[in-house]
PDB file of C-alpha atoms in Angstrom:
ATOM      1  CA  UNK A 651     172.449 118.918 115.679  1.00  0.00           C
ATOM      2  CA  UNK A 652     172.220 118.487 119.385  1.00  0.00           C
ATOM      3  CA  UNK A 653     175.622 116.865 118.910  1.00  0.00           C
ATOM      4  CA  UNK A 654     177.217 119.055 116.707  1.00  0.00           C
ATOM      5  CA  UNK A 655     176.583 121.767 119.162  1.00  0.00           C
ATOM      6  CA  UNK A 656     177.655 120.151 122.343  1.00  0.00           C
ATOM      7  CA  UNK A 657     180.949 119.038 120.658  1.00  0.00           C
ATOM      8  CA  UNK A 658     181.529 122.703 119.663  1.00  0.00           C
ATOM      9  CA  UNK A 659     180.683 123.867 122.960  1.00  0.00           C
ATOM     10  CA  UNK A 660     183.069 121.281 124.308  1.00  0.00           C
ATOM     11  CA  UNK A 661     185.561 122.802 122.121  1.00  0.00           C
ATOM     12  CA  UNK A 662     185.398 126.527 122.697  1.00  0.00           C
ATOM     13  CA  UNK A 663     185.783 125.597 126.435  1.00  0.00           C
ATOM     14  CA  UNK A 664     188.785 123.502 125.715  1.00  0.00           C
ATOM     15  CA  UNK A 665     190.322 125.963 123.697  1.00  0.00           C
ATOM     16  CA  UNK A 666     190.279 128.557 126.758  1.00  0.00           C
ATOM     17  CA  UNK A 667     192.447 126.339 128.646  1.00  0.00           C
ATOM     18  CA  UNK A 668     195.169 126.867 126.272  1.00  0.00           C
ATOM     19  CA  UNK A 669     197.628 129.936 126.240  1.00  0.00           C
ATOM     20  CA  UNK A 670     198.858 129.833 122.597  1.00  0.00           C
ATOM     21  CA  UNK A 671     196.843 130.428 119.757  1.00  0.00           C
ATOM     22  CA  UNK A 672     194.522 127.340 119.384  1.00  0.00           C
ATOM     23  CA  UNK A 673     194.567 125.527 115.736  1.00  0.00           C
ATOM     24  CA  UNK A 674     194.019 121.984 114.837  1.00  0.00           C
ATOM     25  CA  UNK A 675     197.852 121.790 114.676  1.00  0.00           C
ATOM     26  CA  UNK A 676     198.242 122.275 118.506  1.00  0.00           C
ATOM     27  CA  UNK A 677     194.937 121.445 119.907  1.00  0.00           C
ATOM     28  CA  UNK A 678     193.478 118.191 120.183  1.00  0.00           C
ATOM     29  CA  UNK A 679     189.908 119.039 120.528  1.00  0.00           C
ATOM     30  CA  UNK A 680     190.129 121.405 117.140  1.00  0.00           C
ATOM     31  CA  UNK A 681     192.231 118.301 115.426  1.00  0.00           C
ATOM     32  CA  UNK A 682     188.997 115.941 116.313  1.00  0.00           C
ATOM     33  CA  UNK A 683     186.444 118.709 115.354  1.00  0.00           C
ATOM     34  CA  UNK A 684     187.997 119.005 111.982  1.00  0.00           C
ATOM     35  CA  UNK A 685     187.831 115.277 111.297  1.00  0.00           C
ATOM     36  CA  UNK A 686     184.532 115.042 112.377  1.00  0.00           C
ATOM     37  CA  UNK A 687     183.195 118.493 110.667  1.00  0.00           C
ATOM     38  CA  UNK A 688     185.545 119.348 107.871  1.00  0.00           C
ATOM     39  CA  UNK A 689     182.917 122.285 106.547  1.00  0.00           C
ATOM     40  CA  UNK A 690     183.953 124.233 109.557  1.00  0.00           C
ATOM     41  CA  UNK A 691     187.364 124.631 107.820  1.00  0.00           C
ATOM     42  CA  UNK A 692     185.996 127.640 105.901  1.00  0.00           C
ATOM     43  CA  UNK A 693     189.187 128.475 103.774  1.00  0.00           C
ATOM     44  CA  UNK A 694     189.952 124.963 103.396  1.00  0.00           C
ATOM     45  CA  UNK A 695     193.378 124.909 104.048  1.00  0.00           C
ATOM     46  CA  UNK A 696     193.347 121.762 106.177  1.00  0.00           C
ATOM     47  CA  UNK A 697     193.634 123.708 109.211  1.00  0.00           C
ATOM     48  CA  UNK A 698     190.881 124.891 111.915  1.00  0.00           C
ATOM     49  CA  UNK A 699     191.403 128.144 113.901  1.00  0.00           C
ATOM     50  CA  UNK A 700     189.168 128.880 116.723  1.00  0.00           C
ATOM     51  CA  UNK A 701     187.851 131.827 115.085  1.00  0.00           C
ATOM     52  CA  UNK A 702     186.642 129.244 112.287  1.00  0.00           C
ATOM     53  CA  UNK A 703     185.091 126.897 114.593  1.00  0.00           C
ATOM     54  CA  UNK A 704     183.114 129.733 116.533  1.00  0.00           C
ATOM     55  CA  UNK A 705     181.841 131.230 113.198  1.00  0.00           C
ATOM     56  CA  UNK A 706     180.852 127.434 112.537  1.00  0.00           C
ATOM     57  CA  UNK A 707     179.317 127.058 115.747  1.00  0.00           C
ATOM     58  CA  UNK A 708     177.398 130.214 115.170  1.00  0.00           C
ATOM     59  CA  UNK A 709     176.072 129.017 111.705  1.00  0.00           C
ATOM     60  CA  UNK A 710     174.774 125.829 112.978  1.00  0.00           C
ATOM     61  CA  UNK A 711     172.940 127.463 115.664  1.00  0.00           C
ATOM     62  CA  UNK A 712     171.288 129.908 113.343  1.00  0.00           C
ATOM     63  CA  UNK A 713     170.311 126.770 111.183  1.00  0.00           C
ATOM     64  CA  UNK A 714     168.943 124.929 114.063  1.00  0.00           C
ATOM     65  CA  UNK A 715     166.828 128.201 115.145  1.00  0.00           C
ATOM     66  CA  UNK A 716     165.524 128.228 111.365  1.00  0.00           C
ATOM     67  CA  UNK A 717     164.669 124.609 111.085  1.00  0.00           C
ATOM     68  CA  UNK A 718     162.024 125.497 113.571  1.00  0.00           C
ATOM     69  CA  UNK A 719     163.389 123.895 116.902  1.00  0.00           C
ATOM     70  CA  UNK A 720     161.933 125.672 119.658  1.00  0.00           C
ATOM     71  CA  UNK A 721     163.830 128.333 121.207  1.00  0.00           C
ATOM     72  CA  UNK A 722     162.361 131.262 123.343  1.00  0.00           C
ATOM     73  CA  UNK A 723     163.232 134.867 121.912  1.00  0.00           C
ATOM     74  CA  UNK A 724     164.122 136.735 124.680  1.00  0.00           C
ATOM     75  CA  UNK A 725     163.154 139.980 122.939  1.00  0.00           C
ATOM     76  CA  UNK A 726     159.360 138.816 122.870  1.00  0.00           C
ATOM     77  CA  UNK A 727     159.081 137.620 126.435  1.00  0.00           C
ATOM     78  CA  UNK A 728     156.908 139.685 128.847  1.00  0.00           C
ATOM     79  CA  UNK A 729     159.049 139.002 132.039  1.00  0.00           C
ATOM     80  CA  UNK A 730     158.094 141.034 135.071  1.00  0.00           C
ATOM     81  CA  UNK A 731     161.098 143.276 136.378  1.00  0.00           C
ATOM     82  CA  UNK A 732     162.279 142.132 139.620  1.00  0.00           C
ATOM     83  CA  UNK A 733     161.196 144.019 142.603  1.00  0.00           C
ATOM     84  CA  UNK A 734     164.917 144.254 143.485  1.00  0.00           C
ATOM     85  CA  UNK A 735     167.491 143.953 141.064  1.00  0.00           C
ATOM     86  CA  UNK A 736     171.254 142.967 141.044  1.00  0.00           C
ATOM     87  CA  UNK A 737     171.349 142.628 144.644  1.00  0.00           C
ATOM     88  CA  UNK A 738     174.805 141.851 146.119  1.00  0.00           C
ATOM     89  CA  UNK A 739     174.331 138.713 148.368  1.00  0.00           C
ATOM     90  CA  UNK A 740     178.500 138.378 148.884  1.00  0.00           C
ATOM     91  CA  UNK A 741     181.969 139.870 148.050  1.00  0.00           C
ATOM     92  CA  UNK A 742     182.738 138.638 144.470  1.00  0.00           C
ATOM     93  CA  UNK A 743     181.420 140.354 141.451  1.00  0.00           C
ATOM     94  CA  UNK A 744     179.060 137.555 140.198  1.00  0.00           C
ATOM     95  CA  UNK A 745     177.488 137.236 143.753  1.00  0.00           C
ATOM     96  CA  UNK A 746     174.531 139.255 142.357  1.00  0.00           C
ATOM     97  CA  UNK A 747     170.531 137.916 142.601  1.00  0.00           C
ATOM     98  CA  UNK A 748     167.285 139.269 141.488  1.00  0.00           C
ATOM     99  CA  UNK A 749     164.344 139.033 143.491  1.00  0.00           C
ATOM    100  CA  UNK A 750     160.436 139.014 142.872  1.00  0.00           C
ATOM    101  CA  UNK A 751     158.079 139.263 145.602  1.00  0.00           C
ATOM    102  CA  UNK A 752     155.089 137.368 146.189  1.00  0.00           C
ATOM    103  CA  UNK A 753     151.947 139.358 147.272  1.00  0.00           C
ATOM    104  CA  UNK A 754     150.812 138.056 150.738  1.00  0.00           C
ATOM    105  CA  UNK A 755     150.200 139.308 154.358  1.00  0.00           C
ATOM    106  CA  UNK A 756     152.347 136.475 155.993  1.00  0.00           C
ATOM    107  CA  UNK A 757     155.678 135.184 155.212  1.00  0.00           C
ATOM    108  CA  UNK A 758     155.728 133.578 151.987  1.00  0.00           C
ATOM    109  CA  UNK A 759     158.116 130.436 150.739  1.00  0.00           C
ATOM    110  CA  UNK A 760     160.759 131.563 148.181  1.00  0.00           C
ATOM    111  CA  UNK A 761     162.110 129.373 145.276  1.00  0.00           C
ATOM    112  CA  UNK A 762     165.867 129.957 144.212  1.00  0.00           C
ATOM    113  CA  UNK A 763     167.192 129.243 140.640  1.00  0.00           C
ATOM    114  CA  UNK A 764     170.626 128.908 139.657  1.00  0.00           C
ATOM    115  CA  UNK A 765     171.277 128.797 135.871  1.00  0.00           C
ATOM    116  CA  UNK A 766     173.257 126.746 133.685  1.00  0.00           C
ATOM    117  CA  UNK A 767     176.485 126.999 131.340  1.00  0.00           C
ATOM    118  CA  UNK A 768     178.718 124.234 132.805  1.00  0.00           C
ATOM    119  CA  UNK A 769     180.300 126.358 135.039  1.00  0.00           C
ATOM    120  CA  UNK A 770     181.760 128.375 132.478  1.00  0.00           C
ATOM    121  CA  UNK A 771     178.994 130.882 131.487  1.00  0.00           C
ATOM    122  CA  UNK A 772     175.329 131.626 132.094  1.00  0.00           C
ATOM    123  CA  UNK A 773     173.194 134.681 133.162  1.00  0.00           C
ATOM    124  CA  UNK A 774     170.564 135.052 135.841  1.00  0.00           C
ATOM    125  CA  UNK A 775     168.595 137.093 133.614  1.00  0.00           C
ATOM    126  CA  UNK A 776     168.666 134.737 130.946  1.00  0.00           C
ATOM    127  CA  UNK A 777     164.845 134.860 129.670  1.00  0.00           C
ATOM    128  CA  UNK A 778     165.308 132.434 126.506  1.00  0.00           C
ATOM    129  CA  UNK A 779     165.473 129.809 129.296  1.00  0.00           C
ATOM    130  CA  UNK A 780     162.055 128.492 129.022  1.00  0.00           C
ATOM    131  CA  UNK A 781     162.094 126.841 132.752  1.00  0.00           C
ATOM    132  CA  UNK A 782     163.646 130.197 134.217  1.00  0.00           C
ATOM    133  CA  UNK A 783     160.440 132.039 132.533  1.00  0.00           C
ATOM    134  CA  UNK A 784     157.645 129.337 133.445  1.00  0.00           C
ATOM    135  CA  UNK A 785     158.812 129.349 137.197  1.00  0.00           C
ATOM    136  CA  UNK A 786     159.325 132.905 137.222  1.00  0.00           C
ATOM    137  CA  UNK A 787     155.742 133.399 135.934  1.00  0.00           C
ATOM    138  CA  UNK A 788     154.163 130.699 138.086  1.00  0.00           C
ATOM    139  CA  UNK A 789     155.712 131.108 141.532  1.00  0.00           C
ATOM    140  CA  UNK A 790     154.615 135.061 142.388  1.00  0.00           C
ATOM    141  CA  UNK A 791     151.191 133.828 141.042  1.00  0.00           C
ATOM    142  CA  UNK A 792     150.961 131.311 143.425  1.00  0.00           C
ATOM    143  CA  UNK A 793     152.409 133.085 146.539  1.00  0.00           C
ATOM    144  CA  UNK A 794     155.765 131.767 146.291  1.00  0.00           C
ATOM    145  CA  UNK A 795     159.042 134.441 145.988  1.00  0.00           C
ATOM    146  CA  UNK A 796     161.237 133.905 143.162  1.00  0.00           C
ATOM    147  CA  UNK A 797     165.000 134.291 142.996  1.00  0.00           C
ATOM    148  CA  UNK A 798     167.498 133.839 139.939  1.00  0.00           C
ATOM    149  CA  UNK A 799     171.024 134.136 141.217  1.00  0.00           C
ATOM    150  CA  UNK A 800     174.442 134.095 139.477  1.00  0.00           C
ATOM    151  CA  UNK A 801     177.722 132.475 140.915  1.00  0.00           C
ATOM    152  CA  UNK A 802     181.338 132.607 140.524  1.00  0.00           C
ATOM    153  CA  UNK A 803     182.418 130.632 137.244  1.00  0.00           C
ATOM    154  CA  UNK A 804     185.269 128.810 136.826  1.00  0.00           C
ATOM    155  CA  UNK A 805     186.677 130.236 133.841  1.00  0.00           C
ATOM    156  CA  UNK A 806     187.304 133.941 132.772  1.00  0.00           C
ATOM    157  CA  UNK A 807     187.527 137.074 135.062  1.00  0.00           C
ATOM    158  CA  UNK A 808     187.509 136.020 138.703  1.00  0.00           C
ATOM    159  CA  UNK A 809     187.715 132.349 138.201  1.00  0.00           C
ATOM    160  CA  UNK A 810     187.303 130.217 140.995  1.00  0.00           C
ATOM    161  CA  UNK A 811     187.384 126.382 141.095  1.00  0.00           C
ATOM    162  CA  UNK A 812     185.642 124.404 143.157  1.00  0.00           C
ATOM    163  CA  UNK A 813     184.118 124.705 145.879  1.00  0.00           C
ATOM    164  CA  UNK A 814     183.272 128.439 145.038  1.00  0.00           C
ATOM    165  CA  UNK A 815     180.222 127.964 142.932  1.00  0.00           C
ATOM    166  CA  UNK A 816     178.675 125.516 145.330  1.00  0.00           C
ATOM    167  CA  UNK A 817     179.498 127.830 148.355  1.00  0.00           C
ATOM    168  CA  UNK A 818     178.388 130.806 146.448  1.00  0.00           C
ATOM    169  CA  UNK A 819     174.959 128.634 146.178  1.00  0.00           C
ATOM    170  CA  UNK A 820     174.864 128.166 149.725  1.00  0.00           C
ATOM    171  CA  UNK A 821     175.199 131.704 150.462  1.00  0.00           C
ATOM    172  CA  UNK A 822     172.312 132.640 148.396  1.00  0.00           C
ATOM    173  CA  UNK A 823     170.491 130.558 150.852  1.00  0.00           C
ATOM    174  CA  UNK A 824     172.101 132.061 153.946  1.00  0.00           C
ATOM    175  CA  UNK A 825     171.574 135.730 152.494  1.00  0.00           C
ATOM    176  CA  UNK A 826     167.701 135.119 152.115  1.00  0.00           C
ATOM    177  CA  UNK A 827     167.669 133.987 155.659  1.00  0.00           C
ATOM    178  CA  UNK A 828     169.083 137.196 156.771  1.00  0.00           C
ATOM    179  CA  UNK A 829     166.608 139.224 154.675  1.00  0.00           C
ATOM    180  CA  UNK A 830     163.613 137.302 155.759  1.00  0.00           C
ATOM    181  CA  UNK A 831     162.090 139.710 157.640  1.00  0.00           C
ATOM    182  CA  UNK A 832     162.644 142.597 155.222  1.00  0.00           C
ATOM    183  CA  UNK A 833     161.480 140.646 152.298  1.00  0.00           C
ATOM    184  CA  UNK A 834     158.541 138.781 153.839  1.00  0.00           C
ATOM    185  CA  UNK A 835     160.091 135.489 153.650  1.00  0.00           C
ATOM    186  CA  UNK A 836     159.313 132.312 155.355  1.00  0.00           C
ATOM    187  CA  UNK A 837     162.988 131.199 156.325  1.00  0.00           C
ATOM    188  CA  UNK A 838     161.740 127.597 156.783  1.00  0.00           C
ATOM    189  CA  UNK A 839     160.514 127.437 153.462  1.00  0.00           C
ATOM    190  CA  UNK A 840     163.164 127.819 150.991  1.00  0.00           C
ATOM    191  CA  UNK A 841     163.653 125.665 148.161  1.00  0.00           C
ATOM    192  CA  UNK A 842     166.234 125.583 145.346  1.00  0.00           C
ATOM    193  CA  UNK A 843     166.831 124.317 141.831  1.00  0.00           C
ATOM    194  CA  UNK A 844     168.211 124.761 138.426  1.00  0.00           C
ATOM    195  CA  UNK A 845     169.622 123.465 135.174  1.00  0.00           C
ATOM    196  CA  UNK A 846     172.724 121.634 134.520  1.00  0.00           C
ATOM    197  CA  UNK A 847     175.299 123.217 136.613  1.00  0.00           C
ATOM    198  CA  UNK A 848     172.823 125.231 138.410  1.00  0.00           C
ATOM    199  CA  UNK A 849     171.115 121.764 139.241  1.00  0.00           C
ATOM    200  CA  UNK A 850     174.231 120.417 140.156  1.00  0.00           C
ATOM    201  CA  UNK A 851     174.851 123.507 142.749  1.00  0.00           C
ATOM    202  CA  UNK A 852     171.188 123.001 144.064  1.00  0.00           C
ATOM    203  CA  UNK A 853     171.860 119.424 144.808  1.00  0.00           C
ATOM    204  CA  UNK A 854     175.143 119.786 146.137  1.00  0.00           C
ATOM    205  CA  UNK A 855     173.671 122.581 148.752  1.00  0.00           C
ATOM    206  CA  UNK A 856     170.578 120.508 149.380  1.00  0.00           C
ATOM    207  CA  UNK A 857     172.485 117.276 150.371  1.00  0.00           C
ATOM    208  CA  UNK A 858     175.333 118.866 151.997  1.00  0.00           C
ATOM    209  CA  UNK A 859     175.580 119.126 155.875  1.00  0.00           C
ATOM    210  CA  UNK A 860     175.034 122.288 157.592  1.00  0.00           C
ATOM    211  CA  UNK A 861     177.245 125.074 156.409  1.00  0.00           C
ATOM    212  CA  UNK A 862     176.350 127.860 159.041  1.00  0.00           C
ATOM    213  CA  UNK A 863     179.265 128.867 160.850  1.00  0.00           C
ATOM    214  CA  UNK A 864     178.072 130.226 164.366  1.00  0.00           C
ATOM    215  CA  UNK A 865     181.179 131.989 165.363  1.00  0.00           C
ATOM    216  CA  UNK A 866     181.422 133.728 161.672  1.00  0.00           C
ATOM    217  CA  UNK A 867     182.060 137.497 161.713  1.00  0.00           C
ATOM    218  CA  UNK A 868     180.037 137.801 158.783  1.00  0.00           C
ATOM    219  CA  UNK A 869     176.381 137.606 160.110  1.00  0.00           C
ATOM    220  CA  UNK A 870     175.271 135.990 156.894  1.00  0.00           C
ATOM    221  CA  UNK A 871     177.466 132.928 157.309  1.00  0.00           C
ATOM    222  CA  UNK A 872     175.878 132.277 160.606  1.00  0.00           C
ATOM    223  CA  UNK A 873     172.687 131.632 158.858  1.00  0.00           C
ATOM    224  CA  UNK A 874     171.532 127.912 158.003  1.00  0.00           C
ATOM    225  CA  UNK A 875     172.328 126.808 154.690  1.00  0.00           C
ATOM    226  CA  UNK A 876     169.831 123.835 154.606  1.00  0.00           C
ATOM    227  CA  UNK A 877     166.447 124.022 152.523  1.00  0.00           C
ATOM    228  CA  UNK A 878     162.994 122.531 152.351  1.00  0.00           C
ATOM    229  CA  UNK A 879     163.344 120.673 148.772  1.00  0.00           C
ATOM    230  CA  UNK A 880     165.317 120.910 145.460  1.00  0.00           C
ATOM    231  CA  UNK A 881     164.476 120.429 141.767  1.00  0.00           C
ATOM    232  CA  UNK A 882     166.999 119.276 139.562  1.00  0.00           C
ATOM    233  CA  UNK A 883     166.565 119.559 135.662  1.00  0.00           C
ATOM    234  CA  UNK A 884     169.350 117.566 133.987  1.00  0.00           C
ATOM    235  CA  UNK A 885     171.438 117.832 137.081  1.00  0.00           C
ATOM    236  CA  UNK A 886     174.907 115.758 137.564  1.00  0.00           C
ATOM    237  CA  UNK A 887     174.515 113.916 140.961  1.00  0.00           C
ATOM    238  CA  UNK A 888     178.511 113.305 140.513  1.00  0.00           C
ATOM    239  CA  UNK A 889     181.427 115.483 139.560  1.00  0.00           C
ATOM    240  CA  UNK A 890     183.958 112.683 139.748  1.00  0.00           C
ATOM    241  CA  UNK A 891     185.326 111.746 136.109  1.00  0.00           C
ATOM    242  CA  UNK A 892     186.034 108.383 137.240  1.00  0.00           C
ATOM    243  CA  UNK A 893     182.544 107.713 138.420  1.00  0.00           C
ATOM    244  CA  UNK A 894     181.163 109.517 135.362  1.00  0.00           C
ATOM    245  CA  UNK A 895     183.532 107.347 133.038  1.00  0.00           C
ATOM    246  CA  UNK A 896     182.502 104.173 135.040  1.00  0.00           C
ATOM    247  CA  UNK A 897     178.855 104.651 134.511  1.00  0.00           C
ATOM    248  CA  UNK A 898     178.186 106.482 131.161  1.00  0.00           C
ATOM    249  CA  UNK A 899     181.621 105.199 129.374  1.00  0.00           C
ATOM    250  CA  UNK A 900     183.304 106.435 126.182  1.00  0.00           C
ATOM    251  CA  UNK A 901     185.038 109.922 125.382  1.00  0.00           C
ATOM    252  CA  UNK A 902     181.777 111.796 126.046  1.00  0.00           C
ATOM    253  CA  UNK A 903     182.868 111.558 129.457  1.00  0.00           C
ATOM    254  CA  UNK A 904     185.661 114.477 128.852  1.00  0.00           C
ATOM    255  CA  UNK A 905     183.576 117.284 129.608  1.00  0.00           C
ATOM    256  CA  UNK A 906     185.481 120.755 129.458  1.00  0.00           C
ATOM    257  CA  UNK A 907     184.454 121.564 132.688  1.00  0.00           C
ATOM    258  CA  UNK A 908     186.346 119.085 134.574  1.00  0.00           C
ATOM    259  CA  UNK A 909     189.991 120.696 134.321  1.00  0.00           C
ATOM    260  CA  UNK A 910     188.993 124.124 135.446  1.00  0.00           C
ATOM    261  CA  UNK A 911     186.217 122.779 137.903  1.00  0.00           C
ATOM    262  CA  UNK A 912     189.273 121.224 139.910  1.00  0.00           C
ATOM    263  CA  UNK A 913     191.839 123.983 138.984  1.00  0.00           C
ATOM    264  CA  UNK A 914     194.150 121.748 136.925  1.00  0.00           C
ATOM    265  CA  UNK A 915     195.564 121.935 133.497  1.00  0.00           C
ATOM    266  CA  UNK A 916     195.632 118.414 132.600  1.00  0.00           C
ATOM    267  CA  UNK A 917     193.774 115.013 133.040  1.00  0.00           C
ATOM    268  CA  UNK A 918     197.051 113.594 134.589  1.00  0.00           C
ATOM    269  CA  UNK A 919     196.534 116.074 137.581  1.00  0.00           C
ATOM    270  CA  UNK A 920     193.195 114.674 137.859  1.00  0.00           C
ATOM    271  CA  UNK A 921     194.802 111.212 139.009  1.00  0.00           C
ATOM    272  CA  UNK A 922     196.399 113.170 142.071  1.00  0.00           C
ATOM    273  CA  UNK A 923     195.208 112.443 145.696  1.00  0.00           C
ATOM    274  CA  UNK A 924     194.382 115.672 146.602  1.00  0.00           C
ATOM    275  CA  UNK A 925     192.179 116.274 143.565  1.00  0.00           C
ATOM    276  CA  UNK A 926     190.434 113.004 143.813  1.00  0.00           C
ATOM    277  CA  UNK A 927     189.499 113.944 147.218  1.00  0.00           C
ATOM    278  CA  UNK A 928     187.948 117.287 145.722  1.00  0.00           C
ATOM    279  CA  UNK A 929     186.425 115.036 143.087  1.00  0.00           C
ATOM    280  CA  UNK A 930     184.117 113.273 145.550  1.00  0.00           C
ATOM    281  CA  UNK A 931     183.821 115.837 147.827  1.00  0.00           C
ATOM    282  CA  UNK A 932     182.241 117.932 144.784  1.00  0.00           C
ATOM    283  CA  UNK A 933     179.691 115.365 144.117  1.00  0.00           C
ATOM    284  CA  UNK A 934     176.388 115.799 145.615  1.00  0.00           C
ATOM    285  CA  UNK A 935     175.848 112.005 145.952  1.00  0.00           C
ATOM    286  CA  UNK A 936     178.825 111.716 148.258  1.00  0.00           C
ATOM    287  CA  UNK A 937     176.728 113.985 151.101  1.00  0.00           C
ATOM    288  CA  UNK A 938     173.354 112.245 150.642  1.00  0.00           C
ATOM    289  CA  UNK A 939     171.896 111.043 153.845  1.00  0.00           C
ATOM    290  CA  UNK A 940     168.307 110.130 155.222  1.00  0.00           C
ATOM    291  CA  UNK A 941     167.881 113.816 156.767  1.00  0.00           C
ATOM    292  CA  UNK A 942     168.312 115.282 153.723  1.00  0.00           C
ATOM    293  CA  UNK A 943     164.983 117.197 152.066  1.00  0.00           C
ATOM    294  CA  UNK A 944     162.969 115.801 149.017  1.00  0.00           C
ATOM    295  CA  UNK A 945     164.864 115.640 145.673  1.00  0.00           C
ATOM    296  CA  UNK A 946     163.136 115.839 142.338  1.00  0.00           C
ATOM    297  CA  UNK A 947     165.356 114.761 139.320  1.00  0.00           C
ATOM    298  CA  UNK A 948     164.170 115.837 135.811  1.00  0.00           C
ATOM    299  CA  UNK A 949     166.016 114.625 132.336  1.00  0.00           C
ATOM    300  CA  UNK A 950     164.892 115.381 129.182  1.00  0.00           C
ATOM    301  CA  UNK A 951     165.994 112.146 127.557  1.00  0.00           C
ATOM    302  CA  UNK A 952     165.928 108.582 128.843  1.00  0.00           C
ATOM    303  CA  UNK A 953     168.972 107.670 131.000  1.00  0.00           C
ATOM    304  CA  UNK A 954     169.356 103.976 129.838  1.00  0.00           C
ATOM    305  CA  UNK A 955     170.845 101.629 128.834  1.00  0.00           C
ATOM    306  CA  UNK A 956     173.846 102.089 130.837  1.00  0.00           C
ATOM    307  CA  UNK A 957     176.862 102.292 129.960  1.00  0.00           C
ATOM    308  CA  UNK A 958     175.267 104.467 127.237  1.00  0.00           C
ATOM    309  CA  UNK A 959     176.177 103.676 123.624  1.00  0.00           C
ATOM    310  CA  UNK A 960     178.556 106.029 121.927  1.00  0.00           C
ATOM    311  CA  UNK A 961     175.798 106.878 119.545  1.00  0.00           C
ATOM    312  CA  UNK A 962     173.838 108.787 122.235  1.00  0.00           C
ATOM    313  CA  UNK A 963     172.650 112.370 121.503  1.00  0.00           C
ATOM    314  CA  UNK A 964     173.679 115.092 123.773  1.00  0.00           C
TER     315      UNK A 964
END
């Protein structure tokens, strides 16, 4: 079931790259999906349309839920509302965060969570995310303030390719330091983490050299971007498709986020020297050095053997 869902999510993101109406006649991903999931062709005319694919994806998700696979119902969550909601930390529409205080007489540490979504979706208030809900409950209870932040995406309204999402992640850290006194935050104890794309951003920010600009007109950008530690749930240490292809192998390396992440339309453009340089720079592992903070990498499944077999379940 996970494999089906991933293929369909891949498909929907890839469809968005094309301007014309997408069907299995003019879109390779829809053509492959039709071959692998013929039941998705609702009217059995031999052509899979985007709307049919989306309807099939919805059906599969409902079946997954009905089958008893765990998924938190956001309507049943008892999440404490943030003390400060939708606070703008930057100039862009998705530069917003929610902040939960931790009761204490002295400045407290803070944990910043970045949502997942393959750089193409996601929300800071997705309380169906078990990790987010658990961290949100446990941090304030243990004297740690909590932040859930959004960032610019690589598709849709206001789309911005790399390095925009990563720089937004760094700006969250800088913004919190600018609010340290007002929000009772210890600026020397800021930790970050996230899932998937959020983990990707967290690792990049944590391992990257200092981004503070002492001469910046914007006072937020004068603050340090360095953090105390980072927690990564299913995070990618490299965004270089060549490296990923070499390690993992096979067609599963062709993730739909790669093209919009680097602002290109075709795989051929990924081979351009300027884009190759971006791919390396976008990879957290490229910035690793001995002075970086502690890193905790958590993965929900075995990461061996390498290269992974074609039958690997996403």
